[in-house]
Amino acid sequence: MPPIPELEAIRKAQILEAALKTISASGYANVTMDDICRAAGLSKGGLAHYYRSKNELFVAVFKEFFERIFQRSKQTMELYENPVDKLLSFDWLYDRNDPDVNVGYPVLFDCMSLAVREKEYRSLFHDWFENWVNLLKDAIDVGLKKGIFRNLDSESTARAISSVYQGIATRWYLDNESHTTKWAVESFKKAITGLLSSNNK
Amino acid sequence: MPPIPELEAIRKAQILEAALKTISASGYANVTMDDICRAAGLSKGGLAHYYRSKNELFVAVFKEFFERIFQRSKQTMELYENPVDKLLSFDWLYDRNDPDVNVGYPVLFDCMSLAVREKEYRSLFHDWFENWVNLLKDAIDVGLKKGIFRNLDSESTARAISSVYQGIATRWYLDNESHTTKWAVESFKKAITGLLSSNNK
DNA sequence: ATGAATCGACCAATCGGTCGGTTGATTTAC
DNA sequence: GTAAATCAACCGACCGATTGGTCGATTCAT
């Protein structure tokens, strides 16, 4: 019987952590199970005991990843009271020293290219979008109730706002020599305040 | 000696076309040289005669791809006179029946995940961004001169506009059940007109 | 006969997954 | 109370399949 009852949960967490870092560093397509074994301090057979296939492990890794990002987003938004501040609270996405950012972007891009063809990954994306959009939507609804915003469809505006964050992030990360952090922050603020002002019919 | 002098150019074009379709359909990581040989109607040795390694071929494919997208963007913009119309002329990006769209998005996502780790691909991205941004920047500069826009930095605004297109495209493509074409088109119009109106200090 | 164009068998390397085996703690049998 | 059986945890050698690249052979126009 198990030495400690929580051993399985501990091991799985260790493996996920090791796999996440390895995938982030080398890229989904280049990572081998051996790499992950080494990073996790386990043998091939040992790892197979917890995750029976590469695909099973990787799906678990990406799931864990999105959960982390979501929690981070939620916690950061909660630091603010004003709906506008909440909606503009994602500047941590453009901090090159942030550990979530450094690990996260490579994983995110990998996941996107996987999502193109595999519905399991598309579904992970969908859930993440949904969670993110709901955070934003709630803030917009509060703003509408308080009269800060007018004539907005909160859901489609929320989707647009998160898309703007992601679009700017893509540039900022993949071509950082031409896209400074200053540009990224100013741009998302202008774009999002533009989306929130109801001068569109 | 070559049967026809242009044979090399013809073959290379055939190979690039076949490779582009194959990569789009199966994904960079899953495509084998055999797949491309079959699609191009050539043997392994025959293909090796024109492209000596997988990497050499793939870089050429992605280069060709970005060139196509750029030409398409340029031509579509030229259909319009008014700077605002030019800047909003990219709704073809959100047409699910467009062949460039169907082939392009999978390739684009693959290229992004490659660009994270390989500077050769990052450089392709950079060049594409630069070309795209310059198209937009020229239109904005005309608008500034004509007095249609005020208080804008044309370059950083151009970068923001193309980022908005790309961010919305990501959602629209990867999670199309929750992101309709109508949403995509309305959203980019609102976001971009917001960026162009100078009510930001 | 020279060399570009093309072929396809073959090689070496890689990788995911399997499987028999070991360890050590717990449970069961007596 | 102890010997035997059991089982989770873990190991690493091995297998089968895949794949990128090579190379000698073949064709054919010049």
Short mmCIF file of C-alpha atoms (C1' of nucleotides) in Angstrom, two decimals:
data_model
loop_
_atom_site.label_atom_id
_atom_site.label_comp_id
_atom_site.label_asym_id
_atom_site.label_seq_id
_atom_site.Cartn_x
_atom_site.Cartn_y
_atom_site.Cartn_z
CA MET A 1 0.00 0.00 0.00
CA PRO A 2 1.11 3.59 -0.48
CA PRO A 3 3.70 4.89 1.98
CA ILE A 4 1.81 8.17 2.25
CA PRO A 5 -1.75 8.55 1.05
CA GLU A 6 -1.06 11.85 -0.69
CA LEU A 7 1.95 10.50 -2.56
CA GLU A 8 0.13 10.20 -5.84
CA ALA A 9 -1.03 13.81 -5.73
CA ILE A 10 2.45 14.98 -4.79
CA ARG A 11 4.12 13.01 -7.57
CA LYS A 12 1.61 14.16 -10.15
CA ALA A 13 2.21 17.75 -9.15
CA GLN A 14 5.97 17.25 -9.40
CA ILE A 15 5.61 15.70 -12.82
CA LEU A 16 3.31 18.45 -14.08
CA GLU A 17 5.69 21.11 -12.84
CA ALA A 18 8.68 19.44 -14.46
CA ALA A 19 6.78 18.86 -17.70
CA LEU A 20 5.53 22.43 -17.85
CA LYS A 21 9.03 23.82 -17.53
CA THR A 22 10.44 21.36 -20.02
CA ILE A 23 7.75 22.05 -22.59
CA SER A 24 8.17 25.77 -22.14
CA ALA A 25 11.91 25.51 -22.64
CA SER A 26 12.03 23.10 -25.57
CA GLY A 27 8.66 23.25 -27.23
CA TYR A 28 5.94 20.65 -27.40
CA ALA A 29 7.23 19.01 -30.56
CA ASN A 30 10.78 18.60 -29.30
CA VAL A 31 10.14 17.36 -25.80
CA THR A 32 10.64 13.66 -25.22
CA MET A 33 9.34 11.59 -22.38
CA ASP A 34 12.96 11.04 -21.38
CA ASP A 35 13.43 14.79 -21.00
CA ILE A 36 10.50 14.96 -18.65
CA CYS A 37 11.63 11.90 -16.72
CA ARG A 38 14.98 13.52 -16.15
CA ALA A 39 13.42 16.83 -15.11
CA ALA A 40 11.04 15.08 -12.75
CA GLY A 41 13.69 12.77 -11.31
CA LEU A 42 11.85 9.65 -12.36
CA SER A 43 12.51 6.74 -14.68
CA LYS A 44 10.48 5.98 -17.74
CA GLY A 45 8.56 3.30 -15.96
CA GLY A 46 8.06 5.50 -12.95
CA LEU A 47 6.52 8.23 -15.00
CA ALA A 48 4.36 5.75 -16.90
CA HIS A 49 2.93 4.72 -13.57
CA TYR A 50 1.30 8.13 -13.21
CA TYR A 51 0.66 9.14 -16.80
CA ARG A 52 0.16 6.32 -19.20
CA SER A 53 0.85 8.16 -22.40
CA LYS A 54 2.48 11.29 -23.67
CA ASN A 55 -0.83 12.69 -24.75
CA GLU A 56 -2.47 12.08 -21.38
CA LEU A 57 0.38 13.87 -19.65
CA PHE A 58 0.45 16.79 -22.02
CA VAL A 59 -3.25 17.44 -21.81
CA ALA A 60 -2.93 17.48 -18.03
CA VAL A 61 -0.03 19.94 -18.30
CA PHE A 62 -1.95 22.36 -20.49
CA LYS A 63 -4.99 22.11 -18.27
CA GLU A 64 -2.90 22.97 -15.24
CA PHE A 65 -1.34 25.84 -17.15
CA PHE A 66 -4.63 27.48 -18.07
CA GLU A 67 -5.89 27.07 -14.55
CA ARG A 68 -2.86 28.96 -13.26
CA ILE A 69 -3.27 31.80 -15.69
CA PHE A 70 -6.92 32.09 -14.86
CA GLN A 71 -6.25 32.22 -11.12
CA ARG A 72 -3.60 34.84 -11.67
CA SER A 73 -5.97 36.96 -13.75
CA LYS A 74 -8.74 36.65 -11.21
CA GLN A 75 -6.55 37.58 -8.27
CA THR A 76 -5.08 40.57 -10.04
CA MET A 77 -8.50 41.89 -11.00
CA GLU A 78 -9.67 41.57 -7.42
CA LEU A 79 -7.08 44.11 -6.35
CA TYR A 80 -9.15 46.85 -7.97
CA GLU A 81 -12.54 48.30 -7.20
CA ASN A 82 -13.32 50.45 -10.21
CA PRO A 83 -14.55 48.46 -13.24
CA VAL A 84 -12.27 50.40 -15.59
CA ASP A 85 -9.27 49.61 -13.43
CA LYS A 86 -10.26 45.97 -13.36
CA LEU A 87 -10.51 45.83 -17.14
CA LEU A 88 -7.10 47.46 -17.48
CA SER A 89 -5.43 45.33 -14.83
CA PHE A 90 -3.71 42.93 -17.19
CA ASP A 91 -0.49 44.83 -17.67
CA TRP A 92 1.32 41.97 -15.93
CA LEU A 93 0.94 40.19 -19.27
CA TYR A 94 3.59 42.55 -20.58
CA ASP A 95 6.20 42.18 -17.88
CA ARG A 96 9.26 40.43 -19.21
CA ASN A 97 10.47 39.59 -15.71
CA ASP A 98 7.30 37.89 -14.63
CA PRO A 99 7.81 34.12 -14.24
CA ASP A 100 4.30 33.29 -15.42
CA VAL A 101 5.00 35.30 -18.53
CA ASN A 102 8.32 33.66 -19.28
CA VAL A 103 6.98 30.17 -18.84
CA GLY A 104 3.54 30.94 -20.18
CA TYR A 105 3.95 32.41 -23.63
CA PRO A 106 5.91 29.51 -25.14
CA VAL A 107 3.35 27.10 -23.77
CA LEU A 108 0.49 29.22 -25.03
CA PHE A 109 1.82 29.34 -28.57
CA ASP A 110 2.38 25.60 -28.54
CA CYS A 111 -1.14 25.06 -27.36
CA MET A 112 -2.53 27.26 -30.11
CA SER A 113 -0.84 25.30 -32.85
CA LEU A 114 -2.11 22.10 -31.28
CA ALA A 115 -5.61 23.50 -30.97
CA VAL A 116 -5.79 24.07 -34.70
CA ARG A 117 -6.04 20.35 -35.31
CA GLU A 118 -6.99 18.59 -32.10
CA LYS A 119 -10.33 19.24 -30.53
CA GLU A 120 -9.14 18.25 -27.08
CA TYR A 121 -6.85 21.28 -27.09
CA ARG A 122 -9.45 23.45 -28.75
CA SER A 123 -11.71 22.62 -25.89
CA LEU A 124 -9.07 23.71 -23.35
CA PHE A 125 -8.82 26.99 -25.19
CA HIS A 126 -12.54 27.45 -25.28
CA ASP A 127 -12.81 26.94 -21.53
CA TRP A 128 -10.01 29.37 -20.86
CA PHE A 129 -11.58 32.01 -23.09
CA GLU A 130 -14.89 31.49 -21.40
CA ASN A 131 -13.40 31.95 -17.94
CA TRP A 132 -11.47 35.01 -18.95
CA VAL A 133 -14.42 36.59 -20.76
CA ASN A 134 -16.65 36.04 -17.75
CA LEU A 135 -14.24 37.87 -15.49
CA LEU A 136 -14.28 40.83 -17.86
CA LYS A 137 -18.01 40.62 -18.47
CA ASP A 138 -18.77 40.84 -14.76
CA ALA A 139 -16.70 44.01 -14.49
CA ILE A 140 -18.45 45.53 -17.49
CA ASP A 141 -21.86 44.67 -16.07
CA VAL A 142 -21.00 46.43 -12.84
CA GLY A 143 -19.85 49.44 -14.86
CA LEU A 144 -23.09 49.46 -16.81
CA LYS A 145 -25.14 49.32 -13.64
CA LYS A 146 -23.17 52.18 -12.16
CA GLY A 147 -23.58 54.22 -15.35
CA ILE A 148 -19.86 54.30 -16.11
CA PHE A 149 -20.52 52.66 -19.48
CA ARG A 150 -23.44 52.99 -21.85
CA ASN A 151 -24.79 51.13 -24.86
CA LEU A 152 -22.45 48.18 -24.56
CA ASP A 153 -23.06 44.52 -25.07
CA SER A 154 -21.05 43.27 -22.14
CA GLU A 155 -20.26 39.84 -23.50
CA SER A 156 -19.10 40.77 -26.95
CA THR A 157 -17.16 43.70 -25.52
CA ALA A 158 -15.51 41.37 -23.04
CA ARG A 159 -14.51 39.07 -25.87
CA ALA A 160 -13.09 42.00 -27.80
CA ILE A 161 -11.10 43.22 -24.81
CA SER A 162 -9.48 39.87 -24.16
CA SER A 163 -8.72 39.56 -27.86
CA VAL A 164 -6.97 42.91 -27.82
CA TYR A 165 -4.82 41.81 -24.90
CA GLN A 166 -3.90 38.65 -26.73
CA GLY A 167 -3.21 40.30 -30.06
CA ILE A 168 -0.87 42.85 -28.53
CA ALA A 169 0.78 40.11 -26.50
CA THR A 170 1.54 38.15 -29.65
CA ARG A 171 3.45 41.05 -31.14
CA TRP A 172 5.10 42.05 -27.92
CA TYR A 173 6.40 38.55 -27.33
CA LEU A 174 7.34 37.38 -30.82
CA ASP A 175 8.90 40.61 -32.02
CA ASN A 176 10.02 42.35 -28.88
CA GLU A 177 12.69 44.41 -30.62
CA SER A 178 10.04 46.37 -32.48
CA HIS A 179 7.33 46.22 -29.82
CA THR A 180 8.28 47.71 -26.50
CA THR A 181 6.47 47.21 -23.25
CA LYS A 182 5.60 50.89 -23.31
CA TRP A 183 3.95 50.47 -26.69
CA ALA A 184 2.06 47.40 -25.50
CA VAL A 185 0.69 49.08 -22.39
CA GLU A 186 -0.27 52.29 -24.12
CA SER A 187 -1.85 50.42 -26.98
CA PHE A 188 -4.05 48.16 -24.92
CA LYS A 189 -5.19 51.11 -22.84
CA LYS A 190 -6.16 53.13 -25.89
CA ALA A 191 -7.82 50.21 -27.63
CA ILE A 192 -9.80 49.13 -24.59
CA THR A 193 -10.92 52.60 -23.54
CA GLY A 194 -11.95 53.06 -27.16
CA LEU A 195 -14.04 49.89 -26.97
CA LEU A 196 -15.66 51.04 -23.72
CA SER A 197 -16.63 54.54 -24.84
CA SER A 198 -20.03 54.35 -26.46
CA ASN A 199 -19.43 56.71 -29.35
CA ASN A 200 -20.12 53.81 -31.67
CA LYS A 201 -23.76 53.97 -32.74
CA MET B 1 21.77 20.11 -69.04
CA PRO B 2 18.31 21.12 -67.99
CA PRO B 3 15.53 20.22 -70.42
CA ILE B 4 13.96 23.62 -69.89
CA PRO B 5 15.84 26.43 -68.22
CA GLU B 6 12.92 27.34 -66.00
CA LEU B 7 12.47 23.78 -64.78
CA GLU B 8 14.07 24.48 -61.44
CA ALA B 9 11.78 27.42 -60.73
CA ILE B 10 8.74 25.41 -61.80
CA ARG B 11 9.63 22.42 -59.63
CA LYS B 12 10.39 24.60 -56.64
CA ALA B 13 7.05 26.30 -56.98
CA GLN B 14 5.30 22.93 -57.24
CA ILE B 15 7.11 21.70 -54.15
CA LEU B 16 6.32 24.84 -52.15
CA GLU B 17 2.66 24.63 -53.10
CA ALA B 18 2.46 20.96 -52.15
CA ALA B 19 4.35 21.54 -48.92
CA LEU B 20 2.19 24.49 -47.94
CA LYS B 21 -1.00 22.50 -48.35
CA THR B 22 0.44 19.50 -46.54
CA ILE B 23 1.69 21.55 -43.62
CA SER B 24 -1.61 23.36 -43.39
CA ALA B 25 -3.51 20.09 -43.35
CA SER B 26 -1.36 18.07 -40.97
CA GLY B 27 0.66 20.56 -38.96
CA TYR B 28 4.34 21.27 -39.02
CA ALA B 29 5.25 18.70 -36.39
CA ASN B 30 3.40 15.84 -38.08
CA VAL B 31 4.42 16.39 -41.67
CA THR B 32 7.06 14.03 -43.01
CA MET B 33 9.20 14.50 -46.06
CA ASP B 34 7.44 11.48 -47.52
CA ASP B 35 4.11 13.25 -47.19
CA ILE B 36 5.44 16.19 -49.14
CA CYS B 37 7.06 13.96 -51.75
CA ARG B 38 3.74 12.26 -52.35
CA ALA B 39 1.88 15.58 -52.54
CA ALA B 40 4.45 17.00 -54.92
CA GLY B 41 4.63 13.88 -57.08
CA LEU B 42 8.33 13.42 -56.48
CA SER B 43 10.51 10.80 -54.87
CA LYS B 44 12.58 11.41 -51.80
CA GLY B 45 15.72 11.84 -53.84
CA GLY B 46 13.94 14.04 -56.31
CA LEU B 47 12.82 16.41 -53.61
CA ALA B 48 16.25 16.40 -52.01
CA HIS B 49 17.62 17.64 -55.30
CA TYR B 50 15.78 20.92 -54.80
CA TYR B 51 15.65 21.28 -51.03
CA ARG B 52 18.47 19.63 -49.19
CA SER B 53 16.90 19.48 -45.75
CA LYS B 54 13.56 19.64 -44.08
CA ASN B 55 14.43 22.89 -42.42
CA GLU B 56 15.52 24.54 -45.64
CA LEU B 57 12.27 23.56 -47.31
CA PHE B 58 10.11 24.65 -44.43
CA VAL B 59 11.70 28.05 -44.12
CA ALA B 60 11.10 28.56 -47.83
CA VAL B 61 7.48 27.52 -47.41
CA PHE B 62 6.83 29.98 -44.59
CA LYS B 63 8.57 32.74 -46.50
CA GLU B 64 6.35 32.11 -49.50
CA PHE B 65 3.32 32.05 -47.24
CA PHE B 66 4.00 35.44 -45.69
CA GLU B 67 4.69 36.92 -49.09
CA ARG B 68 1.29 35.76 -50.29
CA ILE B 69 -0.52 37.19 -47.31
CA PHE B 70 1.26 40.48 -47.71
CA GLN B 71 0.39 40.73 -51.39
CA ARG B 72 -3.22 39.90 -50.63
CA SER B 73 -3.35 42.60 -47.95
CA LYS B 74 -1.76 45.16 -50.21
CA GLN B 75 -4.07 44.47 -53.12
CA THR B 76 -7.16 44.59 -50.96
CA MET B 77 -6.16 47.91 -49.44
CA GLU B 78 -5.59 49.38 -52.87
CA LEU B 79 -9.25 48.87 -53.69
CA TYR B 80 -10.10 51.76 -51.37
CA GLU B 81 -9.40 55.47 -51.49
CA ASN B 82 -10.39 56.69 -48.06
CA PRO B 83 -7.76 56.00 -45.36
CA VAL B 84 -10.39 54.77 -42.92
CA ASP B 85 -11.72 52.33 -45.49
CA LYS B 86 -8.19 51.14 -46.16
CA LEU B 87 -7.57 50.52 -42.48
CA LEU B 88 -10.82 48.60 -42.17
CA SER B 89 -10.34 46.59 -45.34
CA PHE B 90 -9.14 43.39 -43.67
CA ASP B 91 -12.50 41.75 -43.18
CA TRP B 92 -11.40 39.05 -45.60
CA LEU B 93 -9.40 37.72 -42.64
CA TYR B 94 -12.72 36.62 -41.17
CA ASP B 95 -14.20 34.83 -44.16
CA ARG B 96 -14.40 31.12 -43.51
CA ASN B 97 -14.79 30.37 -47.21
CA ASP B 98 -11.68 32.21 -48.28
CA PRO B 99 -8.97 29.79 -49.43
CA ASP B 100 -6.14 31.96 -48.08
CA VAL B 101 -7.87 31.89 -44.72
CA ASN B 102 -8.37 28.15 -44.65
CA VAL B 103 -4.81 27.39 -45.62
CA GLY B 104 -3.30 30.33 -43.81
CA TYR B 105 -4.38 30.14 -40.21
CA PRO B 106 -3.01 26.67 -39.50
CA VAL B 107 0.28 27.67 -41.05
CA LEU B 108 0.33 30.91 -39.11
CA PHE B 109 -0.17 29.21 -35.77
CA ASP B 110 2.53 26.68 -36.58
CA CYS B 111 4.89 29.47 -37.48
CA MET B 112 4.20 31.29 -34.23
CA SER B 113 5.08 28.29 -32.11
CA LEU B 114 8.25 27.85 -34.13
CA ALA B 115 9.10 31.53 -33.80
CA VAL B 116 9.11 31.24 -30.03
CA ARG B 117 12.31 29.26 -30.14
CA GLU B 118 13.96 29.69 -33.53
CA LYS B 119 15.21 33.06 -34.57
CA GLU B 120 14.97 32.23 -38.26
CA TYR B 121 11.20 32.04 -37.88
CA ARG B 122 11.11 35.04 -35.58
CA SER B 123 12.79 36.97 -38.31
CA LEU B 124 10.13 35.92 -40.82
CA PHE B 125 7.53 37.18 -38.40
CA HIS B 126 9.31 40.43 -37.88
CA ASP B 127 9.50 41.08 -41.61
CA TRP B 128 5.85 40.29 -42.08
CA PHE B 129 4.84 42.58 -39.22
CA GLU B 130 7.01 45.32 -40.65
CA ASN B 131 5.43 45.04 -44.08
CA TRP B 132 1.94 44.96 -42.70
CA VAL B 133 2.55 47.86 -40.34
CA ASN B 134 3.97 49.96 -43.14
CA LEU B 135 0.86 49.45 -45.24
CA LEU B 136 -1.27 50.67 -42.36
CA LYS B 137 1.12 53.46 -41.43
CA ASP B 138 1.00 54.91 -44.94
CA ALA B 139 -2.77 55.03 -44.81
CA ILE B 140 -2.69 56.71 -41.41
CA ASP B 141 -0.17 59.28 -42.61
CA VAL B 142 -2.44 60.17 -45.52
CA GLY B 143 -5.31 60.51 -43.08
CA LEU B 144 -3.26 62.79 -40.83
CA LYS B 145 -2.30 64.97 -43.76
CA LYS B 146 -5.92 65.23 -44.84
CA GLY B 147 -6.99 66.09 -41.31
CA ILE B 148 -9.13 62.99 -40.90
CA PHE B 149 -7.08 61.95 -37.87
CA ARG B 150 -5.41 64.04 -35.19
CA ASN B 151 -2.83 63.52 -32.46
CA LEU B 152 -1.82 60.07 -33.58
CA ASP B 153 1.54 58.42 -33.72
CA SER B 154 1.10 56.67 -37.03
CA GLU B 155 3.57 53.88 -36.45
CA SER B 156 2.49 52.77 -33.01
CA THR B 157 -1.14 53.11 -34.03
CA ALA B 158 -0.46 50.96 -37.09
CA ARG B 159 1.12 48.33 -34.86
CA ALA B 160 -1.88 48.42 -32.56
CA ILE B 161 -4.32 48.07 -35.44
CA SER B 162 -2.63 45.03 -36.89
CA SER B 163 -2.43 43.52 -33.40
CA VAL B 164 -6.16 43.97 -32.99
CA TYR B 165 -6.80 42.19 -36.27
CA GLN B 166 -4.60 39.33 -35.18
CA GLY B 167 -6.00 39.05 -31.68
CA ILE B 168 -9.56 38.87 -32.90
CA ALA B 169 -8.50 36.41 -35.59
CA THR B 170 -7.04 34.11 -32.98
CA ARG B 171 -10.35 33.87 -31.15
CA TRP B 172 -12.44 33.70 -34.26
CA TYR B 173 -10.41 30.83 -35.65
CA LEU B 174 -9.66 28.74 -32.57
CA ASP B 175 -13.05 29.03 -30.93
CA ASN B 176 -15.44 29.69 -33.77
CA GLU B 177 -18.45 28.32 -31.95
CA SER B 178 -18.32 31.20 -29.48
CA HIS B 179 -16.92 33.84 -31.83
CA THR B 180 -19.01 34.54 -34.87
CA THR B 181 -17.87 36.36 -37.95
CA LYS B 182 -20.36 39.09 -37.11
CA TRP B 183 -18.71 39.55 -33.72
CA ALA B 184 -15.25 39.60 -35.29
CA VAL B 185 -16.13 42.24 -37.86
CA GLU B 186 -18.01 44.46 -35.46
CA SER B 187 -15.29 44.16 -32.87
CA PHE B 188 -12.40 45.09 -35.09
CA LYS B 189 -14.33 48.05 -36.43
CA LYS B 190 -15.10 49.35 -32.97
CA ALA B 191 -11.60 48.74 -31.67
CA ILE B 192 -9.89 50.34 -34.64
CA THR B 193 -12.16 53.36 -34.89
CA GLY B 194 -11.56 53.76 -31.17
CA LEU B 195 -7.81 53.74 -31.74
CA LEU B 196 -8.13 56.31 -34.51
CA SER B 197 -10.30 58.79 -32.64
CA SER B 198 -8.04 61.14 -30.73
CA ASN B 199 -10.03 61.40 -27.54
CA ASN B 200 -7.05 59.93 -25.74
CA LYS B 201 -5.03 62.77 -24.30
"C1'" DA C 1 29.91 11.20 -72.48
"C1'" DT C 2 28.65 14.57 -69.45
"C1'" DG C 3 25.66 16.10 -66.06
"C1'" DA C 4 21.03 17.51 -64.56
"C1'" DA C 5 16.91 15.20 -62.99
"C1'" DT C 6 14.94 11.56 -60.67
"C1'" DC C 7 14.38 7.21 -58.35
"C1'" DG C 8 13.90 4.19 -54.21
"C1'" DA C 9 16.32 1.06 -51.23
"C1'" DC C 10 18.80 1.58 -47.27
"C1'" DC C 11 20.94 3.37 -42.88
"C1'" DA C 12 21.34 5.37 -38.43
"C1'" DA C 13 19.07 7.58 -35.00
"C1'" DT C 14 15.18 8.63 -32.21
"C1'" DC C 15 11.26 7.85 -29.40
"C1'" DG C 16 7.00 6.12 -27.16
"C1'" DG C 17 5.55 2.44 -24.90
"C1'" DT C 18 6.05 -2.26 -22.80
"C1'" DC C 19 7.42 -5.64 -19.61
"C1'" DG C 20 9.79 -8.41 -16.36
"C1'" DG C 21 11.87 -7.46 -12.28
"C1'" DT C 22 13.03 -5.24 -7.56
"C1'" DT C 23 11.94 -3.04 -3.26
"C1'" DG C 24 9.58 -2.30 0.88
"C1'" DA C 25 5.59 -1.66 3.48
"C1'" DT C 26 1.21 -3.64 4.69
"C1'" DT C 27 -1.98 -7.30 5.16
"C1'" DT C 28 -3.26 -12.01 5.69
"C1'" DA C 29 -2.61 -16.73 7.28
"C1'" DC C 30 -1.47 -19.75 10.64
"C1'" DG D 1 4.33 -13.37 16.38
"C1'" DT D 2 6.08 -14.43 12.26
"C1'" DA D 3 6.08 -16.19 7.63
"C1'" DA D 4 3.85 -15.73 3.33
"C1'" DA D 5 1.30 -13.19 0.09
"C1'" DT D 6 0.10 -8.82 -1.84
"C1'" DC D 7 0.55 -4.56 -3.97
"C1'" DA D 8 1.97 0.22 -4.99
"C1'" DA D 9 6.06 2.47 -6.55
"C1'" DC D 10 9.68 2.48 -9.39
"C1'" DC D 11 13.44 0.92 -12.52
"C1'" DG D 12 15.68 0.51 -17.11
"C1'" DA D 13 16.57 -2.64 -20.90
"C1'" DC D 14 14.34 -3.59 -24.89
"C1'" DC D 15 11.18 -3.52 -29.05
"C1'" DG D 16 8.86 -1.81 -32.97
"C1'" DA D 17 7.87 1.91 -35.64
"C1'" DT D 18 9.02 6.12 -37.73
"C1'" DT D 19 11.80 9.39 -40.17
"C1'" DG D 20 15.42 12.45 -42.23
"C1'" DG D 21 18.99 12.00 -45.00
"C1'" DT D 22 22.27 9.36 -48.15
"C1'" DC D 23 23.84 7.11 -52.18
"C1'" DG D 24 24.44 4.33 -56.14
"C1'" DA D 25 21.72 3.52 -60.21
"C1'" DT D 26 18.99 5.08 -64.20
"C1'" DT D 27 17.27 8.09 -67.76
"C1'" DC D 28 17.82 11.36 -71.26
"C1'" DA D 29 18.87 15.73 -73.44
"C1'" DT D 30 22.92 18.06 -75.01
#
